[in-house]
Each structure stands twice: as structure tokens, then as C-alpha cells.
Coordinates of C-alpha atoms and ligand atoms in Angstrom, one line a residue:
X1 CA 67.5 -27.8 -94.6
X2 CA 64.9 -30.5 -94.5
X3 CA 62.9 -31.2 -98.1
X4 CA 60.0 -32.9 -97.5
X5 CA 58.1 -34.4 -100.7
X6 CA 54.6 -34.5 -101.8
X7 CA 53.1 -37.9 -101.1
X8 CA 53.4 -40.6 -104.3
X9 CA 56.2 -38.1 -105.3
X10 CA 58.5 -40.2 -108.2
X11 CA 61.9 -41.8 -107.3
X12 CA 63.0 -39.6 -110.0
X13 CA 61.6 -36.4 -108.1
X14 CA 63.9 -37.7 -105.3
X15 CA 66.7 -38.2 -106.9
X16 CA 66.4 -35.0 -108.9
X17 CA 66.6 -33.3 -105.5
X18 CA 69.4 -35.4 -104.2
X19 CA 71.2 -34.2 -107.6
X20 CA 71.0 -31.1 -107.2
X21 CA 72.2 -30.5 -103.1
X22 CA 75.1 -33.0 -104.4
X23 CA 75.4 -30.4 -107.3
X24 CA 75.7 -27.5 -104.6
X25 CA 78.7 -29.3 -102.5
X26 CA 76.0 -30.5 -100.0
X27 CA 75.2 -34.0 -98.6
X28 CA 71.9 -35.8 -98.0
X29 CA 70.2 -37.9 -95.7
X30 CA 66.9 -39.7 -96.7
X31 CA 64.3 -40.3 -94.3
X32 CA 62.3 -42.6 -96.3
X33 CA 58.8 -42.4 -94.2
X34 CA 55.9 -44.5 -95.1
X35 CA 53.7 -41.4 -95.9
X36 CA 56.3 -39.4 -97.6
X37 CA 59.8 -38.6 -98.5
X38 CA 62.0 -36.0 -96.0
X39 CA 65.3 -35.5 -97.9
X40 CA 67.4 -34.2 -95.4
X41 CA 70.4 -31.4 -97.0
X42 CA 73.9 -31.3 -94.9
X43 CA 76.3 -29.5 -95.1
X44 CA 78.4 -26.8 -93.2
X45 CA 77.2 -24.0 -95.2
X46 CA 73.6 -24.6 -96.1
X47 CA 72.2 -21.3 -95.1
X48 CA 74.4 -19.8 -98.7
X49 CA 71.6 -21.9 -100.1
X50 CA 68.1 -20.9 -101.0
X51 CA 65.0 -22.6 -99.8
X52 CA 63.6 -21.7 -103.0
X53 CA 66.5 -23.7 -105.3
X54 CA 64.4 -26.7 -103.6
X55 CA 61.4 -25.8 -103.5
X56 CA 60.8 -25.1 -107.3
X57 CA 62.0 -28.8 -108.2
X58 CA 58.7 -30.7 -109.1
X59 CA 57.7 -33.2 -106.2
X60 CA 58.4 -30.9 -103.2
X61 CA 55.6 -29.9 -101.0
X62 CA 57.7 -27.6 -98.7
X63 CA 61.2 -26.5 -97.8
X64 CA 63.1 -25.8 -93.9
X65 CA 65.7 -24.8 -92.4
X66 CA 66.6 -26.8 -89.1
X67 CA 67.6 -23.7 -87.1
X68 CA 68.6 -26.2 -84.3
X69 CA 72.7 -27.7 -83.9
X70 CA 71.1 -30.7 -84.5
X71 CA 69.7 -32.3 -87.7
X72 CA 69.1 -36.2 -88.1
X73 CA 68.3 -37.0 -85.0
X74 CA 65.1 -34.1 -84.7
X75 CA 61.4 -34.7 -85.0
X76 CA 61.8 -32.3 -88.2
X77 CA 63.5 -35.0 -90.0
X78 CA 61.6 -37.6 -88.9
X79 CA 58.4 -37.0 -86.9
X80 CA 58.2 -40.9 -86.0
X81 CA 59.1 -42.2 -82.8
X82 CA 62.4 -44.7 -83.9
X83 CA 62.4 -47.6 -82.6
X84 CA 65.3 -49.9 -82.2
X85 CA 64.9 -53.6 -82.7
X86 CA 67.5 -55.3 -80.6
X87 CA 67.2 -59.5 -81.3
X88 CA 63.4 -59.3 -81.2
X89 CA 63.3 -56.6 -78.2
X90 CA 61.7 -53.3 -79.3
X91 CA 63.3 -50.4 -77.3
X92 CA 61.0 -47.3 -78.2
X93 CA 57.5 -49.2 -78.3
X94 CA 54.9 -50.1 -75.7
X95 CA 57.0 -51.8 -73.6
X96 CA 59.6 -50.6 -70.7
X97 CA 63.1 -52.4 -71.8
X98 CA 64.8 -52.7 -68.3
X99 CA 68.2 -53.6 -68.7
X100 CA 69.9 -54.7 -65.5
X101 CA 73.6 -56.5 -64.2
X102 CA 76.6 -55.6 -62.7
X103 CA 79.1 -52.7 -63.5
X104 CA 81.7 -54.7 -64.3
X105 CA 82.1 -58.8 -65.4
X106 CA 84.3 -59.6 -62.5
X107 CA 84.3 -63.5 -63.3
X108 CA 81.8 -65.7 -64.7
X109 CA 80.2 -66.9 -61.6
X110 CA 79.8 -63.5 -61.0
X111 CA 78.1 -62.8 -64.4
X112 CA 75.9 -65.9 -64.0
X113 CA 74.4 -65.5 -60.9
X114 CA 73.4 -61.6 -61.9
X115 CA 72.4 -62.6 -65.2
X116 CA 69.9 -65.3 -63.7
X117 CA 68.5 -62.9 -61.1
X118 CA 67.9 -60.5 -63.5
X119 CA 66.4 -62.1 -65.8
X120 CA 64.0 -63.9 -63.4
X121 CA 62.7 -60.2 -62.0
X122 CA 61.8 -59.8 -65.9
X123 CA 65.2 -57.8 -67.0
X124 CA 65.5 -58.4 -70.8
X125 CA 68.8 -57.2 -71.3
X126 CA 72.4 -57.9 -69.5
X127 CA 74.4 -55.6 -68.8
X128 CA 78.4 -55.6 -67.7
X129 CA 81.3 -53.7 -68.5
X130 CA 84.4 -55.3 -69.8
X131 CA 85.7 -52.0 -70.4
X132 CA 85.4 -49.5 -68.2
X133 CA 86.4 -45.7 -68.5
X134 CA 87.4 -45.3 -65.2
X135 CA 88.6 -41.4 -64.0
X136 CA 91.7 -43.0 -62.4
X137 CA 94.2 -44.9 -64.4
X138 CA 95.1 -46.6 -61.4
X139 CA 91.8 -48.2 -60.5
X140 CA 90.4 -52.0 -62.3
X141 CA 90.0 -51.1 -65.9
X142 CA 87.5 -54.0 -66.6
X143 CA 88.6 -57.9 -68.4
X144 CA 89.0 -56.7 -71.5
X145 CA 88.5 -59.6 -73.9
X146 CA 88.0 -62.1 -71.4
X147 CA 84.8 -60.1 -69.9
X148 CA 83.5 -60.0 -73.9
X149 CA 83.9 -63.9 -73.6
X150 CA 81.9 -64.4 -70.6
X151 CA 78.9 -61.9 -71.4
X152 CA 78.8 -64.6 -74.6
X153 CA 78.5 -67.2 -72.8
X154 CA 75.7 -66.1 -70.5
X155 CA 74.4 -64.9 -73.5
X156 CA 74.2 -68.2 -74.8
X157 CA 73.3 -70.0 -71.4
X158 CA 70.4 -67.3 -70.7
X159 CA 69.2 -66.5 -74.1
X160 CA 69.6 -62.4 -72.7
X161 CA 70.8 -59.8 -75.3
X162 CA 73.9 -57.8 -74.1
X163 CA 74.8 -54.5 -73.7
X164 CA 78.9 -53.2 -72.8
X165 CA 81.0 -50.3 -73.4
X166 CA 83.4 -49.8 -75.6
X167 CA 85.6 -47.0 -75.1
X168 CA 88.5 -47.1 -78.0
X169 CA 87.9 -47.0 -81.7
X170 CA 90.1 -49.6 -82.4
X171 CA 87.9 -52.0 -80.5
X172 CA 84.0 -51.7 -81.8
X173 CA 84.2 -54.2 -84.6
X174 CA 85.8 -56.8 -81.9
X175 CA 82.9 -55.6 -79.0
X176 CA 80.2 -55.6 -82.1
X177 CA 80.5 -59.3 -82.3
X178 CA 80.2 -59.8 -78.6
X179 CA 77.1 -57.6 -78.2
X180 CA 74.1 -56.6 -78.7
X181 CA 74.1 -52.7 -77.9
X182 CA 77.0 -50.9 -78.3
X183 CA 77.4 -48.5 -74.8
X184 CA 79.4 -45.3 -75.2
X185 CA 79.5 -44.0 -71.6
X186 CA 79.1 -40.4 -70.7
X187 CA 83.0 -39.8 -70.9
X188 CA 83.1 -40.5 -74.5
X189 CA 79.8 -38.7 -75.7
X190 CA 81.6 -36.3 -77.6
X191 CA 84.8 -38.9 -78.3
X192 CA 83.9 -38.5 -82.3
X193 CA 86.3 -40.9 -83.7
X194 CA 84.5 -43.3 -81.4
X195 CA 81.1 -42.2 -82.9
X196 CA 81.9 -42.4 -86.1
X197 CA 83.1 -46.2 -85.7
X198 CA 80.0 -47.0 -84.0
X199 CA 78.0 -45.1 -86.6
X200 CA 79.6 -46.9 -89.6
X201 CA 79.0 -50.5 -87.8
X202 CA 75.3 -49.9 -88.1
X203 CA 75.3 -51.6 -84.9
X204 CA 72.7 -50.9 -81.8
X205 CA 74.4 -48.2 -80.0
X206 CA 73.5 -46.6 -76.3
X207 CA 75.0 -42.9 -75.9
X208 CA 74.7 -41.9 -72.4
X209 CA 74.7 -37.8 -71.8
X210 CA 78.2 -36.3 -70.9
X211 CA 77.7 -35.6 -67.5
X212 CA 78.5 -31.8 -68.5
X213 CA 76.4 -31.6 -71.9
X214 CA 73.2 -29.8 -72.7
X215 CA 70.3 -31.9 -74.2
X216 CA 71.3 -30.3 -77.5
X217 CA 75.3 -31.2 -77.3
X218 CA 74.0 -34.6 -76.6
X219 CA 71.8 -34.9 -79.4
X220 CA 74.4 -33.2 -81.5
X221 CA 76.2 -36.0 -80.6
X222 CA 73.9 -38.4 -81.5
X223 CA 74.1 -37.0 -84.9
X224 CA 77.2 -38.6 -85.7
X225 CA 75.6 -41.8 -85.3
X226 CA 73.0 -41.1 -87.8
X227 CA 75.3 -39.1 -90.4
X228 CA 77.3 -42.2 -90.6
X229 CA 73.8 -43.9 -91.7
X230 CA 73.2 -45.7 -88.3
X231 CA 69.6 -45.6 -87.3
X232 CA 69.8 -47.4 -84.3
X233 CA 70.4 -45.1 -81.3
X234 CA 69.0 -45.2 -78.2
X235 CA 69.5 -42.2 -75.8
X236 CA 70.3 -42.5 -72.4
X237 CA 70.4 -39.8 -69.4
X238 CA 72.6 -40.5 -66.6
X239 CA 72.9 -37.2 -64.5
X240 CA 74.8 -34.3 -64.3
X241 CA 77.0 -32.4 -62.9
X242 CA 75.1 -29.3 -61.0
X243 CA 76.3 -27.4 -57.1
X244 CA 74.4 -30.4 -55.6
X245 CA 75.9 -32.8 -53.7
X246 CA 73.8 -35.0 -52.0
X247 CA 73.7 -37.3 -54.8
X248 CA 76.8 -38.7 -56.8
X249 CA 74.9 -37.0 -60.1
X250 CA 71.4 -35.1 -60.5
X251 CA 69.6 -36.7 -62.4
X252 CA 68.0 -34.2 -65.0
X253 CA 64.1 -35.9 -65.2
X254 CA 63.2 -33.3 -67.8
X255 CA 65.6 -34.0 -70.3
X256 CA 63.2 -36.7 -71.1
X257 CA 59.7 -34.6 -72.2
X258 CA 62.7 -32.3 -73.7
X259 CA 63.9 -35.1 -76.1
X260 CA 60.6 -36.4 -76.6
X261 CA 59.3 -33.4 -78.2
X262 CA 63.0 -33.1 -79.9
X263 CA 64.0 -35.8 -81.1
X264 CA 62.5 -38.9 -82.4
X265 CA 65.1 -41.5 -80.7
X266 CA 63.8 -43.8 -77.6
X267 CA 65.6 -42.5 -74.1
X268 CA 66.4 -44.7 -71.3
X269 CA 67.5 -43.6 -68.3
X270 CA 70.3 -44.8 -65.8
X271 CA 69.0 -44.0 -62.2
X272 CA 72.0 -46.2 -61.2
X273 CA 75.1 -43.4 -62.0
X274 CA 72.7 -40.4 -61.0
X275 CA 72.0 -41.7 -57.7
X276 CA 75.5 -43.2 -56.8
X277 CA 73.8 -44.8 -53.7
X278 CA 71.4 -47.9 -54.3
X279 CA 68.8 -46.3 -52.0
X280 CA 68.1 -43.4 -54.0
X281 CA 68.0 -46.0 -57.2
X282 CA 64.1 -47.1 -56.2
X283 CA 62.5 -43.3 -56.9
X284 CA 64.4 -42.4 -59.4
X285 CA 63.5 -45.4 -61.3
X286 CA 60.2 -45.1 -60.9
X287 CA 60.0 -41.1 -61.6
X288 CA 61.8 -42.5 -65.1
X289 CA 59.2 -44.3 -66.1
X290 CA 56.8 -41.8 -64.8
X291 CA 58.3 -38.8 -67.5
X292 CA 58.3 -41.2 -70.6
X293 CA 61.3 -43.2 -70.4
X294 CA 61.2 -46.4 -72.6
X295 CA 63.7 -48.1 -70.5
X296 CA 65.8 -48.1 -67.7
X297 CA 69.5 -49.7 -67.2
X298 CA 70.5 -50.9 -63.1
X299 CA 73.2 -51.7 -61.8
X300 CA 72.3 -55.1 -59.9
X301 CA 75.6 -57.1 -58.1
X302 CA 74.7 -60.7 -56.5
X303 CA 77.1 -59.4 -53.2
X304 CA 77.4 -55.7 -53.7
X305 CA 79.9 -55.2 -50.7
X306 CA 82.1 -57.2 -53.1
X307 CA 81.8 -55.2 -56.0
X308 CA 85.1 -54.2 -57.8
X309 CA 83.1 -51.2 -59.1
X310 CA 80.0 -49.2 -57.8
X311 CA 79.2 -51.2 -55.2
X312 CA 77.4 -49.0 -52.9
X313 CA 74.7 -47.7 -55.8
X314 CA 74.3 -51.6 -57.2
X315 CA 71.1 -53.3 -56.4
X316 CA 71.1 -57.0 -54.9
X317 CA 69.0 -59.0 -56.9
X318 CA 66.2 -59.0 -53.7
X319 CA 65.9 -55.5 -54.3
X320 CA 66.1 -55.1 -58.2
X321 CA 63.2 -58.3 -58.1
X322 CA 61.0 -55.8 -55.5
X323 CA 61.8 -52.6 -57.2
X324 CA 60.3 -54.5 -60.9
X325 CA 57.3 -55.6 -59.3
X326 CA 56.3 -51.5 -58.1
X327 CA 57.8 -50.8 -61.6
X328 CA 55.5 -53.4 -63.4
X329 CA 52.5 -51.3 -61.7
X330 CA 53.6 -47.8 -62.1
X331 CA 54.3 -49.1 -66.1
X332 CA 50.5 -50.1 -66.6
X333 CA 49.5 -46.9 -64.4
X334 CA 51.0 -44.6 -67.5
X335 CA 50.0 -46.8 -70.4
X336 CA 52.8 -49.2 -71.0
X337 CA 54.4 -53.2 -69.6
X338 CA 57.5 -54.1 -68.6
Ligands
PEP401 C1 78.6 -47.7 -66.6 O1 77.5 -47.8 -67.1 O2 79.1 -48.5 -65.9 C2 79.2 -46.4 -66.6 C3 80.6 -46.2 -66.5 O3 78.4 -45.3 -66.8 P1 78.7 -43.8 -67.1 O4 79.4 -43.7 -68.4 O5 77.3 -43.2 -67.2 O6 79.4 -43.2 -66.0
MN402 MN1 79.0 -48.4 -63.0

């Protein structure tokens, strides 16, 4: 149930109606807008509840249920775009955050030289997986620590925020300190012990779609994130599974309009995974940016025939420094800059 309060409504108002959903075994969630107050009232069993035990308390202007699986993260809790501030870099605002690197850190050379070419083609944020949630146990399961170690000190040789995966619980206070976004990859959308870690860290966190989720389990999903008082989510579609073959994913280009008018979190998109082949990467890139995305993430290798991982759909750094120029253009064309 979403309460939203008359504007200049008193702090005692507010907690009044906090008091009373605490009083009925519910939680709350305060959206705390710069027009007005939207109390937000959780729980498993709000519909036992009356609209009206709210909307009698003095200082509420009106009284909803969210008939949608998903609460925090909707445009009925908060009809302002969110906008995550990541070290200075506003993902959610005017400008197209590209975030670009290699799938995995392989070595520091490695690391460096993508890192530079990245960042020279205008690529704000690194990106490289010292973790990675492979489907075989068998195949290179990332650095681990070592990897973290190296994406600091590129960091701190290139001045670029980071973004990695982290894929166990255990390990998103130790991953937190290394980076700047927190990436859960679209095998652990719905790992909630994992979301609940990140969501208590109130650290930057990415959550890619499940490759086999709706747009509504995925936002569901993103819900954890906000219930444990973390604000700073950023959405990212990756592609699904559908009959279609001729690309390793298909990329779903409406789920972005969707979550737009959904949801108020910023949604990048990862044209990288979808396409599963680097020449497919190019248009699906630019159709992104063409449906509203506020920032793409590419996988960009300095030699991708030596890849460990992904290889055949990573960018070389001559291609990811062509494909931002058309993708500086296309940018200004629908009102925004890279
Ligand atoms: C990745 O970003 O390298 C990755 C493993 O992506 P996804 O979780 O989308 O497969
Ligand atoms: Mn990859």
C-alpha cells in the first residue's frame, strides 16, 4: 500500500503513519521526495488492511494498493527517475554511461591495455570479472582476489571507476572495497541471500535480468535491494532465452520503454551477452541507446582470439573506439551525450 502525504505534511503526521502500519505487523519504506512524502506499507498480508485505517490519519492526501509483485522499486513509490551517483558519474541522467573492458582480468597487462583503450574511446567505467559464474565447473572461474587487486590498481593508474561480479555472499564486503558497482550476473538474479548482502552494503549494485525472468520477476528482484534500504540499483538487460538461435541471447529491446514506465531505476543494457558474437554487438548497441537506455556495458579484449572467456562476442579496442564515435552521434540524435 503506498501512502502518499499532503505537501508541508508534519514529521509528526509521518511518523504517526509509520506508527500505526508498525502497530498493524507491517513494515515501511519512506520515499522522502522533495515535493512530498510517499510512505510506502510492506508486508505479506497488506490487503487484511484497509485503505481507509490510513487514509483517516491527518496529513494523508491519498491511499493505494500496488496491485503489481513489485513495490519499491515502481514509479508508484517514487515517480522520480533515480539516479545513481557512482564517484562523481551519474548513471540515470543526461548522459550515456558506457561501461566497457574485458570479461575476465586475465593479468594486469591484460587489464591495462583494455582499461587504457577504453577509456581513451570515452568509456567511463572498467569493467572485468574476477569472479565469474561460469555454467561449467570445469571451465576458468576468474582470479579471485588477485583479479580484485589488479582492477585497484588500474583503478588507481587510470582514475576509472570499477564494476565486477560477485557471486557468493560471503564475498560482497571483500568485492565492496575493490569496487565501485557491485555486478550480480544474470545467474544469481534471484540468488536472495546474495541480494540481501548487497542490499544491506548500500553499495552501487548492477542486477542483470535472469536470462529466463519476466521484467516483473526481475524487478521483483530488484526489490530486495531496496527493502534492505539500498537505493542504488541500476538495471541491466542482457537477453533471453526465447526458440531463437541465431544469436547466443535475444536481446528483449522493449523491456526498456517497459521499465521506464515501471519503474523509476536507470537500465543499461549489455549488447555484449545478447549477441554472443562481436558483430552483432555494433546494432544492438546502438538500438539501446535508441529505446532509452542510460548506459551500455561491452565487452572489449586488446587480442580477443586470446580471450580466456567470450572471446568471439568481445570488441577489440579499434572497434569499441569506432562503434563510440556512431554512438556519440546516435546519443545527441535522441537528446542525450556520451
Ligand atoms: C559477464 O558480464 O561477464 C557475465 C557473466 O554476464 P551475464 O551474467 O549476463 O552472463
Ligand atoms: Mn562475459
Amino acid at each position: 500500500m503506498i501512502v502518499e502525504m499532503k505537501k508541508g505534511a508534519s514529521k509528526e503526521q509521518v511518523d504517526h503513519v509509520i506508527e500505526r502500519a508498525k502497530s498493524l505487523g507491517f513494515d515501511v519504506q519512506l520515499n522522502l521526495g522533495t515535493e512530498k512524502i510517499v510512505v510506502a506499507i510492506l508486508g505479506t498480508d497488506t490487503g487484511r488492511a484497509s485503505t481507509d485505517v490510513f487514509a483517516v490519519l491527518p496529513g494523508v492526501e491519498t491511499v493505494t494498493r500496488i496491485m503489481k509483485p513489485y513495490k519499491l522499486v515502481s514509479r508508484e513509490f517514487k515517480s522520480q527517475d533515480t539516479t545513481v551517483n557512482v564517484g562523481g558519474i551519474k548513471i540515470g541522467g543526461h548522459q550515456v554511461v558506457v561501461m566497457a573492458g574485458p570479461c575476465a582480468v586475465e593479468s594486469e597487462e591484460q587489464l591495462m591495455e583494455a582499461a587504457r583503450s577504453v577509456k581513451e574511446a570515452g568509456a567511463l567505467i572498467l569493467r572485468g570479472g574476477a569472479f565469474k559464474p561460469r555454467t561449467s565447473p570445469f571451465a576458468f572461474q576468474g582470479l579471485g582476489l588477485p583479479g580484485l587487486r589488479m582492477l585497484a590498481k588500474v583503478k588507481a593508474e587510470t582514475g576509472m571507476a570499477i564494476i565486477t561480479e560477485v557471486v557468493d555472499p560471503k564475498d560482497v564486503e571483500m568485492v565492496a572495497q575493490y569496487s565501485d558497482i557491485l555486478q550480480v550476473g544474470t545467474r544469481n538474479m534471484q540468488n536472495f541471500a546474495l541480494l540481501k548482502e548487497i542490499g544491506r552494503s548500500q553499495h552501487p549494485a548492477l542486477l542483470k535480468r535472469g536470462f529466463s525472468a519476466t521484467v516483473a520477476e526481475w524487478l521483483t528482484a530488484a526489490d530486495y535491494l531496496l527493502a534492505e534500504g539500498n537505493q542504488k540499483v541500476i538495471l541491466c538487460e542482457r537477453g533471453i532465452r526465447t526458440f531463437e538461435t541465431s544469436a547466443r541471447f535475444s536481446l528483449d529491446i522493449s523491456s526498456i520503454p517497459v521499465i521506464k514506465d515501471a519503474s523509476h531505476l536507470p537500465v543499461v543494457v549489455d549488447p555484449s551477452h545478447a549477441a554472443g558474437h562481436h558483430k552483432l554487438v555494433p546494432s544492438l548497441a546502438k538500438a539501446a541507446i535508441a529505446a532509452g537506455a542510460d548506459g551500455l556495458i561491452i565487452e572489449v579484449h586488446p587480442n580477443p582470439e586470446e580471450a580466456l572467456v567470450d572471446g568471439l562476442q568481445s570488441l577489440t579496442p579499434i572497434a569499441f573506439a569506432r562503434l563510440m564515435t556512431e554512438l556519440k552521434t546516435l546519443a545527441r540524435a535522441v537528446g542525450r551525450y556520451i
